[in-house]
């Protein structure tokens, strides 16, 4: 009753998942599984744009060089070249789909290109300041109307079904168990190919710019299925996220600091000059570390970003969205400082994949933030993430279309004969809150051996509790997410403990120097 068959199942509906679905749907029966609505992923929140070599004065070599520098010696040069060389084709495909990028008649490309931190040229094509939304809305219309694409909203994947779990000789991926949240039933989906496109894991931290759906589901499912995971210690933090109980994940753009905003303590004392001669205009990671240090040293909940010394008319003209949003929350930025905290923003690591987005498991692919392609190294260059989604989605499509047609494997139904309804939901919410708080305190922007050991100890205790709960009670969305979050947290801590240096986004007070040789941190299931 709850068994379905598809040619390709895509778990996740961000830019990577949508791009892949549309590149396959002419000849394949595709299912897109998304645990909320079609537009509820992180891609829809992306403000900046997509980096691509489009301008006449730009070059592939310059974009590659900028990416390698940002990646602090850990980028895979072959993967970086592959992505950059395919950047123009990716943008042209989006334009063909009808994405309304901002135009500029004076530019030879016909489009306005902006420049962001770390880039040597103007190469960011964008749709005003809401690029992700413009792209997602455009592609969503095509997804919804395509006869070969089945959209499964409010469905959350639980676990992959592999040959090893079925007692087969192969360890290929043959399907996935998915909870239909509307009906409260677990469905079994069989497919010749499964693609993880489920995004990042920002919700493992107390403060994040990510949407609520970013709970590390793909990394956790891939690891349980037997995939290697790499470089999970490299978590990018944005320095200024609005701190307010009713302002979930609202960013305060770096342009506020660029226009003269200063960071202060509650009493108005500035502190950035003590950390870097560039003060508030220091790079993102430097500013984030400084704020983090002040908060931990003084036991603060937040610091403040003050630009009230600028004329009110100037602020309303340059930052209308920030002005309006803060005013809704009772903060008048023309007269008051803005409470801010750093927030987890992007995961550079993930499931190890090759140039065709293949994982270690036959039939299983990973694309987007869930994957570790080697492009980002130890620190992601701005606006390379949406580009990576596009290029590897198209690479996965080409590889899938080359594979021979094989009959689906008969899969067992989900067995819940030995579980009951949960008696105390408070266990889930309590563990979720505890996990996010100690990950923020112990595995955040600045790390020490002692903090990592404390986090690992608590993760082990939580894992035991959650696994016991999972074995005894029927699954729910919150339980599935919590199970994935605690595993993802464990993988982040394991990677961080193995890196005995400070490089890129990983900063350790016990190992402040950078080693001469750059090496990836690779975890293998079953190995200690």
Short mmCIF file of C-alpha atoms in Angstrom, two decimals:
data_model
loop_
_atom_site.label_atom_id
_atom_site.label_comp_id
_atom_site.label_asym_id
_atom_site.label_seq_id
_atom_site.Cartn_x
_atom_site.Cartn_y
_atom_site.Cartn_z
CA UNK A 1 0.00 0.00 0.00
CA UNK A 2 2.85 2.38 0.80
CA UNK A 3 5.35 1.12 -1.83
CA UNK A 4 6.25 3.31 -4.82
CA UNK A 5 8.79 2.96 -7.65
CA UNK A 6 10.72 5.70 -9.44
CA UNK A 7 13.74 5.94 -11.72
CA UNK A 8 15.33 8.62 -9.54
CA UNK A 9 14.48 9.84 -6.05
CA UNK A 10 15.88 13.25 -5.05
CA UNK A 11 15.87 14.03 -1.33
CA UNK A 12 15.75 17.81 -1.03
CA UNK A 13 14.25 20.63 -3.08
CA UNK A 14 16.90 23.36 -3.08
CA UNK A 15 18.72 24.57 -6.18
CA UNK A 16 20.72 21.33 -6.49
CA UNK A 17 17.65 19.10 -6.26
CA UNK A 18 15.50 21.19 -8.60
CA UNK A 19 18.26 21.50 -11.20
CA UNK A 20 18.80 17.75 -11.22
CA UNK A 21 15.07 16.99 -11.46
CA UNK A 22 14.62 19.26 -14.47
CA UNK A 23 17.70 17.83 -16.21
CA UNK A 24 16.36 14.27 -15.82
CA UNK A 25 12.63 14.58 -16.25
CA UNK A 26 12.43 14.31 -20.03
CA UNK A 27 13.29 10.61 -19.85
CA UNK A 28 13.09 9.63 -16.16
CA UNK A 29 10.31 9.27 -13.62
CA UNK A 30 11.55 11.52 -10.84
CA UNK A 31 10.36 11.99 -7.26
CA UNK A 32 11.37 15.10 -5.31
CA UNK A 33 11.06 14.47 -1.57
CA UNK A 34 11.01 17.60 0.59
CA UNK A 35 10.20 17.66 4.28
CA UNK A 36 8.28 20.93 4.19
CA UNK A 37 7.21 23.01 1.19
CA UNK A 38 9.03 23.17 -2.12
CA UNK A 39 10.59 26.56 -1.28
CA UNK A 40 11.53 25.97 2.36
CA UNK A 41 15.24 25.19 1.87
CA UNK A 42 18.35 27.35 2.28
CA UNK A 43 18.63 28.10 -1.47
CA UNK A 44 15.48 30.20 -1.23
CA UNK A 45 17.17 32.37 1.43
CA UNK A 46 20.35 33.07 -0.57
CA UNK A 47 20.71 36.83 -0.99
CA UNK A 48 23.95 37.44 -2.88
CA UNK A 49 24.17 35.61 -6.18
CA UNK A 50 26.16 33.10 -8.21
CA UNK A 51 29.85 33.45 -9.01
CA UNK A 52 30.67 32.81 -12.67
CA UNK A 53 33.23 33.95 -15.24
CA UNK A 54 31.05 36.11 -17.49
CA UNK A 55 32.83 39.46 -17.92
CA UNK A 56 35.39 40.04 -20.69
CA UNK A 57 38.08 41.22 -18.25
CA UNK A 58 37.62 38.16 -16.00
CA UNK A 59 39.17 34.73 -16.50
CA UNK A 60 38.77 31.14 -15.42
CA UNK A 61 42.28 31.22 -13.97
CA UNK A 62 41.42 34.27 -11.82
CA UNK A 63 38.27 32.63 -10.41
CA UNK A 64 40.20 29.43 -9.69
CA UNK A 65 42.96 31.42 -7.96
CA UNK A 66 40.47 33.32 -5.78
CA UNK A 67 38.80 30.04 -4.76
CA UNK A 68 42.10 28.35 -3.90
CA UNK A 69 43.23 31.31 -1.78
CA UNK A 70 39.96 31.35 0.18
CA UNK A 71 40.14 27.57 0.70
CA UNK A 72 43.40 27.90 2.68
CA UNK A 73 45.30 25.19 0.83
CA UNK A 74 42.62 22.49 1.04
CA UNK A 75 40.69 22.97 -2.22
CA UNK A 76 40.89 20.15 -4.72
CA UNK A 77 42.33 21.92 -7.77
CA UNK A 78 40.76 19.50 -10.24
CA UNK A 79 37.30 19.93 -8.70
CA UNK A 80 37.75 23.71 -8.57
CA UNK A 81 38.68 23.88 -12.25
CA UNK A 82 35.75 21.61 -13.16
CA UNK A 83 33.26 23.89 -11.38
CA UNK A 84 34.66 27.17 -12.68
CA UNK A 85 34.96 25.93 -16.28
CA UNK A 86 31.28 24.96 -16.19
CA UNK A 87 30.10 28.19 -14.54
CA UNK A 88 29.04 30.00 -17.72
CA UNK A 89 27.01 27.02 -18.97
CA UNK A 90 25.24 26.80 -15.60
CA UNK A 91 24.23 30.48 -15.72
CA UNK A 92 23.12 30.20 -19.35
CA UNK A 93 20.86 27.29 -18.37
CA UNK A 94 19.24 29.40 -15.62
CA UNK A 95 18.70 32.26 -18.05
CA UNK A 96 17.05 29.80 -20.47
CA UNK A 97 14.71 28.78 -17.66
CA UNK A 98 13.64 32.41 -17.30
CA UNK A 99 15.43 33.48 -14.10
CA UNK A 100 15.12 37.32 -13.92
CA UNK A 101 18.73 38.30 -13.19
CA UNK A 102 19.31 42.04 -12.74
CA UNK A 103 20.18 43.62 -16.06
CA UNK A 104 22.73 46.31 -16.89
CA UNK A 105 22.71 47.81 -20.38
CA UNK A 106 26.19 49.26 -19.87
CA UNK A 107 27.72 45.83 -19.19
CA UNK A 108 28.86 43.76 -22.18
CA UNK A 109 27.15 40.72 -20.68
CA UNK A 110 23.83 42.53 -20.47
CA UNK A 111 23.63 41.75 -16.75
CA UNK A 112 24.76 43.55 -13.62
CA UNK A 113 27.73 41.83 -12.02
CA UNK A 114 28.73 42.66 -8.46
CA UNK A 115 31.89 41.87 -6.51
CA UNK A 116 32.08 40.21 -3.10
CA UNK A 117 34.81 39.56 -0.56
CA UNK A 118 37.66 37.43 -1.84
CA UNK A 119 36.85 37.94 -5.54
CA UNK A 120 39.35 39.79 -7.76
CA UNK A 121 36.71 40.70 -10.36
CA UNK A 122 33.04 41.55 -10.69
CA UNK A 123 31.57 38.12 -11.38
CA UNK A 124 28.50 37.73 -9.14
CA UNK A 125 25.34 37.60 -11.24
CA UNK A 126 22.27 38.27 -9.11
CA UNK A 127 18.59 39.11 -8.98
CA UNK A 128 18.55 42.26 -6.80
CA UNK A 129 19.25 41.15 -3.20
CA UNK A 130 17.09 37.99 -3.33
CA UNK A 131 18.80 35.79 -5.93
CA UNK A 132 17.97 32.46 -4.35
CA UNK A 133 14.27 33.27 -4.17
CA UNK A 134 14.13 34.43 -7.79
CA UNK A 135 15.78 31.22 -8.99
CA UNK A 136 13.73 28.90 -6.81
CA UNK A 137 10.39 30.47 -7.75
CA UNK A 138 11.26 30.19 -11.45
CA UNK A 139 12.31 26.54 -11.24
CA UNK A 140 9.46 25.62 -8.89
CA UNK A 141 6.86 26.48 -11.51
CA UNK A 142 8.52 24.06 -13.93
CA UNK A 143 8.81 21.35 -11.27
CA UNK A 144 5.12 21.58 -10.38
CA UNK A 145 3.94 21.42 -13.98
CA UNK A 146 6.19 18.63 -15.27
CA UNK A 147 4.36 15.37 -15.90
CA UNK A 148 7.39 13.21 -15.05
CA UNK A 149 8.12 14.84 -11.67
CA UNK A 150 6.25 13.73 -8.55
CA UNK A 151 6.54 16.33 -5.80
CA UNK A 152 6.26 14.89 -2.29
CA UNK A 153 5.98 17.80 0.15
CA UNK A 154 5.78 17.22 3.92
CA UNK A 155 7.73 13.97 3.49
CA UNK A 156 10.92 13.42 5.50
CA UNK A 157 13.44 10.70 4.61
CA UNK A 158 14.30 8.35 7.49
CA UNK A 159 16.99 6.02 6.15
CA UNK A 160 18.46 4.67 2.93
CA UNK A 161 17.83 1.03 2.00
CA UNK A 162 21.04 -0.68 0.88
CA UNK A 163 21.90 -4.15 -0.30
CA UNK A 164 23.85 -4.72 2.88
CA UNK A 165 20.76 -4.12 4.99
CA UNK A 166 18.76 -6.47 2.74
CA UNK A 167 21.30 -9.29 2.93
CA UNK A 168 22.28 -8.90 -0.73
CA UNK A 169 25.82 -9.37 -2.01
CA UNK A 170 26.01 -5.80 -3.31
CA UNK A 171 25.93 -2.74 -1.07
CA UNK A 172 24.13 -0.56 -3.59
CA UNK A 173 21.36 1.83 -2.59
CA UNK A 174 17.95 0.55 -3.69
CA UNK A 175 15.49 2.85 -1.96
CA UNK A 176 14.56 4.94 1.03
CA UNK A 177 12.06 4.91 3.89
CA UNK A 178 10.11 8.18 4.07
CA UNK A 179 7.64 9.47 6.67
CA UNK A 180 4.50 10.99 5.15
CA UNK A 181 3.94 13.64 7.82
CA UNK A 182 0.37 14.44 6.76
CA UNK A 183 -0.77 10.84 7.14
CA UNK A 184 1.66 9.79 9.86
CA UNK A 185 2.68 6.72 7.84
CA UNK A 186 6.09 5.50 6.67
CA UNK A 187 6.27 4.85 2.94
CA UNK A 188 8.80 2.68 1.10
CA UNK A 189 10.26 4.11 -2.10
CA UNK A 190 12.28 1.95 -4.49
CA UNK A 191 14.48 3.54 -7.14
CA UNK A 192 17.39 2.83 -9.45
CA UNK A 193 19.14 5.97 -8.23
CA UNK A 194 18.90 7.97 -4.99
CA UNK A 195 20.27 11.51 -4.72
CA UNK A 196 20.93 13.31 -1.45
CA UNK A 197 20.35 17.04 -1.98
CA UNK A 198 19.19 17.83 1.55
CA UNK A 199 21.40 20.83 2.37
CA UNK A 200 23.47 21.65 5.44
CA UNK A 201 23.36 21.30 9.21
CA UNK A 202 23.18 24.81 10.66
CA UNK A 203 20.51 23.78 13.18
CA UNK A 204 23.13 21.81 15.10
CA UNK A 205 24.08 25.22 16.54
CA UNK A 206 22.10 27.52 18.83
CA UNK A 207 22.43 30.42 16.40
CA UNK A 208 22.22 29.92 12.64
CA UNK A 209 21.27 31.77 9.49
CA UNK A 210 19.84 28.51 8.09
CA UNK A 211 16.15 27.59 7.86
CA UNK A 212 14.72 25.07 10.33
CA UNK A 213 15.04 22.24 7.78
CA UNK A 214 18.89 22.33 7.88
CA UNK A 215 19.36 19.40 10.26
CA UNK A 216 22.14 17.38 8.62
CA UNK A 217 19.77 14.69 7.36
CA UNK A 218 21.72 13.77 4.23
CA UNK A 219 25.11 13.53 5.93
CA UNK A 220 23.64 11.36 8.70
CA UNK A 221 21.79 9.03 6.30
CA UNK A 222 24.85 8.73 4.06
CA UNK A 223 27.10 7.91 7.01
CA UNK A 224 24.71 5.25 8.33
CA UNK A 225 24.62 3.72 4.83
CA UNK A 226 28.44 3.49 4.71
CA UNK A 227 29.63 6.70 2.98
CA UNK A 228 32.86 8.43 3.93
CA UNK A 229 32.50 11.94 5.32
CA UNK A 230 35.15 14.65 5.07
CA UNK A 231 36.08 18.08 6.53
CA UNK A 232 33.05 18.46 8.80
CA UNK A 233 35.06 20.73 11.12
CA UNK A 234 34.89 23.60 8.63
CA UNK A 235 31.69 25.45 9.54
CA UNK A 236 31.37 28.99 8.23
CA UNK A 237 29.93 31.51 10.73
CA UNK A 238 28.42 34.84 9.73
CA UNK A 239 29.48 37.49 12.30
CA UNK A 240 26.25 39.49 12.59
CA UNK A 241 22.89 37.80 12.93
CA UNK A 242 20.10 39.77 14.65
CA UNK A 243 19.71 38.62 18.26
CA UNK A 244 16.04 38.71 19.16
CA UNK A 245 13.62 35.97 20.35
CA UNK A 246 11.23 36.73 17.48
CA UNK A 247 13.83 37.28 14.74
CA UNK A 248 14.83 33.80 13.70
CA UNK A 249 17.86 33.75 11.37
CA UNK A 250 17.72 37.39 10.22
CA UNK A 251 21.08 38.53 8.88
CA UNK A 252 22.49 42.02 9.31
CA UNK A 253 24.49 42.45 6.12
CA UNK A 254 28.21 43.19 6.25
CA UNK A 255 27.44 46.36 4.30
CA UNK A 256 26.31 47.96 7.60
CA UNK A 257 29.88 47.73 8.84
CA UNK A 258 31.10 48.82 5.42
CA UNK A 259 29.08 52.04 5.78
CA UNK A 260 30.48 52.88 9.20
CA UNK A 261 28.72 50.61 11.69
CA UNK A 262 30.74 49.87 14.83
CA UNK A 263 30.65 46.86 17.16
CA UNK A 264 30.24 47.72 20.83
CA UNK A 265 29.48 46.19 24.21
CA UNK A 266 26.30 47.09 26.10
CA UNK A 267 28.00 50.18 27.63
CA UNK A 268 29.08 51.43 24.19
CA UNK A 269 32.73 50.33 24.42
CA UNK A 270 34.30 49.35 21.09
CA UNK A 271 36.47 46.20 20.95
CA UNK A 272 37.35 45.30 17.36
CA UNK A 273 40.46 47.52 17.37
CA UNK A 274 41.92 45.16 19.99
CA UNK A 275 41.77 42.25 17.54
CA UNK A 276 42.68 43.65 14.13
CA UNK A 277 43.95 47.00 12.80
CA UNK A 278 41.09 46.95 10.26
CA UNK A 279 38.62 46.87 13.19
CA UNK A 280 35.04 46.33 11.94
CA UNK A 281 36.29 45.97 8.35
CA UNK A 282 38.39 42.89 9.11
CA UNK A 283 37.48 39.64 7.28
CA UNK A 284 34.35 37.77 8.31
CA UNK A 285 36.14 35.01 10.26
CA UNK A 286 38.23 37.53 12.24
CA UNK A 287 35.16 39.54 13.25
CA UNK A 288 33.22 36.41 14.19
CA UNK A 289 36.07 35.16 16.41
CA UNK A 290 36.39 38.54 18.13
CA UNK A 291 32.67 38.70 18.94
CA UNK A 292 32.73 35.10 20.13
CA UNK A 293 35.70 35.79 22.43
CA UNK A 294 34.05 38.86 23.98
CA UNK A 295 30.79 36.97 24.58
CA UNK A 296 32.51 33.99 26.21
CA UNK A 297 34.94 36.10 28.26
CA UNK A 298 32.19 38.34 29.64
CA UNK A 299 29.29 35.85 29.69
CA UNK A 300 27.25 37.95 27.25
CA UNK A 301 24.22 36.91 25.24
CA UNK A 302 25.14 39.29 22.41
CA UNK A 303 27.09 42.37 21.37
CA UNK A 304 25.76 45.41 19.50
CA UNK A 305 26.20 46.86 16.02
CA UNK A 306 25.72 50.61 16.14
CA UNK A 307 25.19 52.76 13.05
CA UNK A 308 22.86 55.29 14.70
CA UNK A 309 25.45 58.06 14.20
CA UNK A 310 24.56 58.08 10.48
CA UNK A 311 21.68 60.29 9.25
CA UNK A 312 18.28 58.59 9.47
CA UNK A 313 17.55 59.30 5.80
CA UNK A 314 20.79 57.58 4.79
CA UNK A 315 19.94 54.43 6.78
CA UNK A 316 16.39 54.21 5.43
CA UNK A 317 17.68 54.57 1.86
CA UNK A 318 20.60 52.12 2.11
CA UNK A 319 19.13 49.53 4.49
CA UNK A 320 15.34 49.65 4.06
CA UNK A 321 14.75 45.95 4.85
CA UNK A 322 16.93 45.98 7.95
CA UNK A 323 15.34 49.24 9.11
CA UNK A 324 11.80 47.89 8.68
CA UNK A 325 12.49 44.48 10.22
CA UNK A 326 14.23 45.95 13.26
CA UNK A 327 11.46 48.52 13.71
CA UNK A 328 8.88 45.71 13.74
CA UNK A 329 10.82 44.26 16.69
CA UNK A 330 11.01 47.57 18.56
CA UNK A 331 14.55 48.51 17.50
CA UNK A 332 15.00 51.87 15.78
CA UNK A 333 18.42 51.60 14.14
CA UNK A 334 18.52 55.37 13.60
CA UNK A 335 18.67 55.79 17.37
CA UNK A 336 19.59 52.39 18.87
CA UNK A 337 22.33 49.79 18.39
CA UNK A 338 21.34 46.42 16.93
CA UNK A 339 21.88 43.32 19.15
CA UNK A 340 23.87 40.75 17.14
CA UNK A 341 25.54 37.35 17.49
CA UNK A 342 27.61 35.28 15.08
CA UNK A 343 25.63 32.42 13.53
CA UNK A 344 26.41 29.13 11.78
CA UNK A 345 26.05 29.81 8.06
CA UNK A 346 27.48 27.07 5.81
CA UNK A 347 29.02 23.57 6.04
CA UNK A 348 32.10 23.18 3.83
CA UNK A 349 32.40 19.44 4.54
CA UNK A 350 30.04 16.56 3.88
CA UNK A 351 29.72 13.25 2.08
CA UNK A 352 32.73 12.49 -0.11
CA UNK A 353 31.80 12.60 -3.83
CA UNK A 354 33.59 12.42 -7.18
CA UNK A 355 33.30 14.60 -10.30
CA UNK A 356 29.97 12.93 -11.21
CA UNK A 357 28.57 13.45 -7.68
CA UNK A 358 28.82 9.71 -6.94
CA UNK A 359 29.30 8.59 -3.33
CA UNK A 360 30.98 5.41 -2.06
CA UNK A 361 27.64 3.58 -2.35
CA UNK A 362 26.59 2.44 -5.86
CA UNK A 363 23.39 4.18 -7.09
CA UNK A 364 23.75 6.89 -4.42
CA UNK A 365 24.68 10.48 -5.32
CA UNK A 366 25.10 13.65 -3.22
CA UNK A 367 24.90 17.24 -4.49
CA UNK A 368 24.89 20.70 -2.93
CA UNK A 369 25.83 21.54 0.65
CA UNK A 370 25.44 17.91 1.79
CA UNK A 371 28.44 16.91 -0.38
CA UNK A 372 32.17 17.47 0.01
CA UNK A 373 33.39 17.92 -3.56
CA UNK A 374 36.72 19.55 -2.70
CA UNK A 375 35.66 22.95 -4.08
CA UNK A 376 35.47 24.86 -0.79
CA UNK A 377 38.50 23.49 1.04
CA UNK A 378 38.81 25.02 4.51
CA UNK A 379 36.71 28.12 3.74
CA UNK A 380 34.06 28.79 1.08
CA UNK A 381 34.53 31.70 -1.31
CA UNK A 382 31.41 33.89 -1.43
CA UNK A 383 28.75 32.87 -3.98
CA UNK A 384 30.50 29.64 -5.00
CA UNK A 385 27.88 27.52 -3.21
CA UNK A 386 24.96 28.03 -5.62
CA UNK A 387 27.39 27.49 -8.50
CA UNK A 388 28.48 24.17 -7.00
CA UNK A 389 24.82 23.11 -6.71
CA UNK A 390 24.28 23.75 -10.41
CA UNK A 391 27.44 22.19 -11.81
CA UNK A 392 27.27 18.96 -9.82
CA UNK A 393 23.52 18.56 -10.36
CA UNK A 394 24.13 18.67 -14.11
CA UNK A 395 27.11 16.30 -13.77
CA UNK A 396 24.98 13.83 -11.79
CA UNK A 397 22.24 14.02 -14.42
CA UNK A 398 24.67 13.12 -17.20
CA UNK A 399 26.00 10.17 -15.21
CA UNK A 400 22.53 8.87 -14.29
CA UNK A 401 21.35 9.05 -17.90
CA UNK A 402 24.31 6.89 -18.99
CA UNK A 403 23.46 4.06 -16.59
CA UNK A 404 21.69 0.91 -17.86
CA UNK A 405 18.03 0.39 -17.06
CA UNK A 406 17.72 -2.18 -14.27
CA UNK A 407 14.60 -3.61 -12.63
CA UNK A 408 13.83 -2.34 -9.11
CA UNK A 409 14.66 -4.54 -6.13
CA UNK A 410 11.77 -5.79 -3.97
CA UNK A 411 12.01 -3.92 -0.66
CA UNK A 412 10.55 -4.80 2.73
CA UNK A 413 7.89 -2.53 4.22
CA UNK A 414 8.75 -0.42 7.26
CA UNK A 415 8.27 -2.48 10.41
CA UNK A 416 6.77 -0.71 13.39
CA UNK A 417 5.20 -3.76 15.01
CA UNK A 418 7.39 -3.46 18.11
CA UNK A 419 7.07 0.26 18.82
CA UNK A 420 4.43 2.39 20.50
CA UNK A 421 3.42 6.05 20.49
CA UNK A 422 5.84 8.27 22.38
CA UNK A 423 4.83 8.96 25.96
CA UNK A 424 7.00 12.03 26.66
CA UNK A 425 7.74 14.39 23.75
CA UNK A 426 9.64 16.64 26.20
CA UNK A 427 12.62 14.27 25.90
CA UNK A 428 13.09 15.31 22.26
CA UNK A 429 12.79 19.07 22.83
CA UNK A 430 15.08 18.94 25.87
CA UNK A 431 17.79 16.96 24.05
CA UNK A 432 17.52 19.22 20.99
CA UNK A 433 18.03 22.32 23.13
CA UNK A 434 20.92 20.81 25.07
CA UNK A 435 22.70 19.69 21.89
CA UNK A 436 22.49 23.08 20.20
CA UNK A 437 23.68 24.93 23.30
CA UNK A 438 26.76 22.83 24.03
CA UNK A 439 27.70 22.71 20.33
CA UNK A 440 27.58 26.52 20.35
CA UNK A 441 29.64 26.78 23.53
CA UNK A 442 32.17 24.00 22.87
CA UNK A 443 32.38 23.46 19.08
CA UNK A 444 31.76 26.97 17.80
CA UNK A 445 33.99 29.60 16.27
CA UNK A 446 36.94 29.09 18.63
CA UNK A 447 37.75 25.60 19.88
CA UNK A 448 39.99 23.96 22.47
CA UNK A 449 40.80 20.33 23.21
CA UNK A 450 38.95 20.55 26.52
CA UNK A 451 35.81 22.00 24.94
CA UNK A 452 35.78 19.31 22.24
CA UNK A 453 36.18 16.57 24.86
CA UNK A 454 33.27 17.99 26.84
CA UNK A 455 31.11 18.07 23.72
CA UNK A 456 32.03 14.51 22.79
CA UNK A 457 31.11 13.26 26.25
CA UNK A 458 27.68 14.89 26.09
CA UNK A 459 27.10 13.67 22.54
CA UNK A 460 27.68 10.07 23.67
CA UNK A 461 25.12 10.41 26.44
CA UNK A 462 22.58 12.03 24.14
CA UNK A 463 23.16 9.40 21.45
CA UNK A 464 22.34 6.61 23.88
CA UNK A 465 19.12 8.35 24.97
CA UNK A 466 18.03 9.14 21.42
CA UNK A 467 18.78 5.65 20.08
CA UNK A 468 16.78 4.08 22.89
CA UNK A 469 13.91 6.44 22.16
CA UNK A 470 14.12 5.69 18.42
CA UNK A 471 13.97 1.93 19.02
CA UNK A 472 10.91 2.08 21.28
CA UNK A 473 8.64 4.74 19.79
CA UNK A 474 7.08 5.55 16.45
CA UNK A 475 9.08 7.99 14.37
CA UNK A 476 8.13 11.64 14.10
CA UNK A 477 9.65 14.56 12.21
CA UNK A 478 11.29 15.91 15.38
CA UNK A 479 12.74 12.54 16.37
CA UNK A 480 14.17 11.93 12.88
CA UNK A 481 15.77 15.38 12.83
CA UNK A 482 17.17 15.02 16.36
CA UNK A 483 18.67 11.62 15.52
CA UNK A 484 20.34 13.14 12.46
CA UNK A 485 21.50 16.25 14.31
CA UNK A 486 23.27 14.37 17.10
CA UNK A 487 25.06 12.16 14.57
CA UNK A 488 26.09 15.17 12.49
CA UNK A 489 27.35 16.89 15.66
CA UNK A 490 29.41 13.80 16.45
CA UNK A 491 30.99 13.87 12.99
CA UNK A 492 31.84 17.58 13.36
CA UNK A 493 33.51 16.93 16.73
CA UNK A 494 35.41 13.88 15.44
CA UNK A 495 36.82 15.89 12.53
CA UNK A 496 37.68 18.85 14.78
CA UNK A 497 39.56 16.59 17.22
CA UNK A 498 41.62 15.10 14.40
CA UNK A 499 42.82 18.47 13.07
CA UNK A 500 45.84 19.56 15.10
CA UNK A 501 46.21 23.00 13.53
CA UNK A 502 44.25 26.17 12.79
CA UNK A 503 43.26 26.44 9.15
CA UNK A 504 40.46 28.34 7.43
CA UNK A 505 37.27 28.10 9.45
CA UNK A 506 38.73 25.78 12.10
CA UNK A 507 40.48 27.78 14.82
CA UNK A 508 41.99 25.96 17.82
CA UNK A 509 43.59 27.78 20.73
CA UNK A 510 45.62 24.63 21.45
CA UNK A 511 46.94 24.48 17.87
CA UNK A 512 47.05 28.14 16.69
CA UNK A 513 49.57 27.53 13.89
CA UNK A 514 48.86 26.21 10.39
CA UNK A 515 50.74 23.05 9.38
CA UNK A 516 52.97 23.10 6.31
CA UNK A 517 51.02 20.31 4.59
CA UNK A 518 47.27 20.61 4.02
CA UNK A 519 45.34 17.38 4.49
CA UNK A 520 41.64 16.55 4.41
CA UNK A 521 40.00 15.07 7.49
CA UNK A 522 38.29 11.91 6.25
CA UNK A 523 36.09 9.70 8.46
CA UNK A 524 35.34 6.12 7.39
CA UNK A 525 32.31 4.26 8.83
CA UNK A 526 33.42 1.38 11.05
CA UNK A 527 36.94 2.73 11.57
CA UNK A 528 38.13 4.16 14.87
#
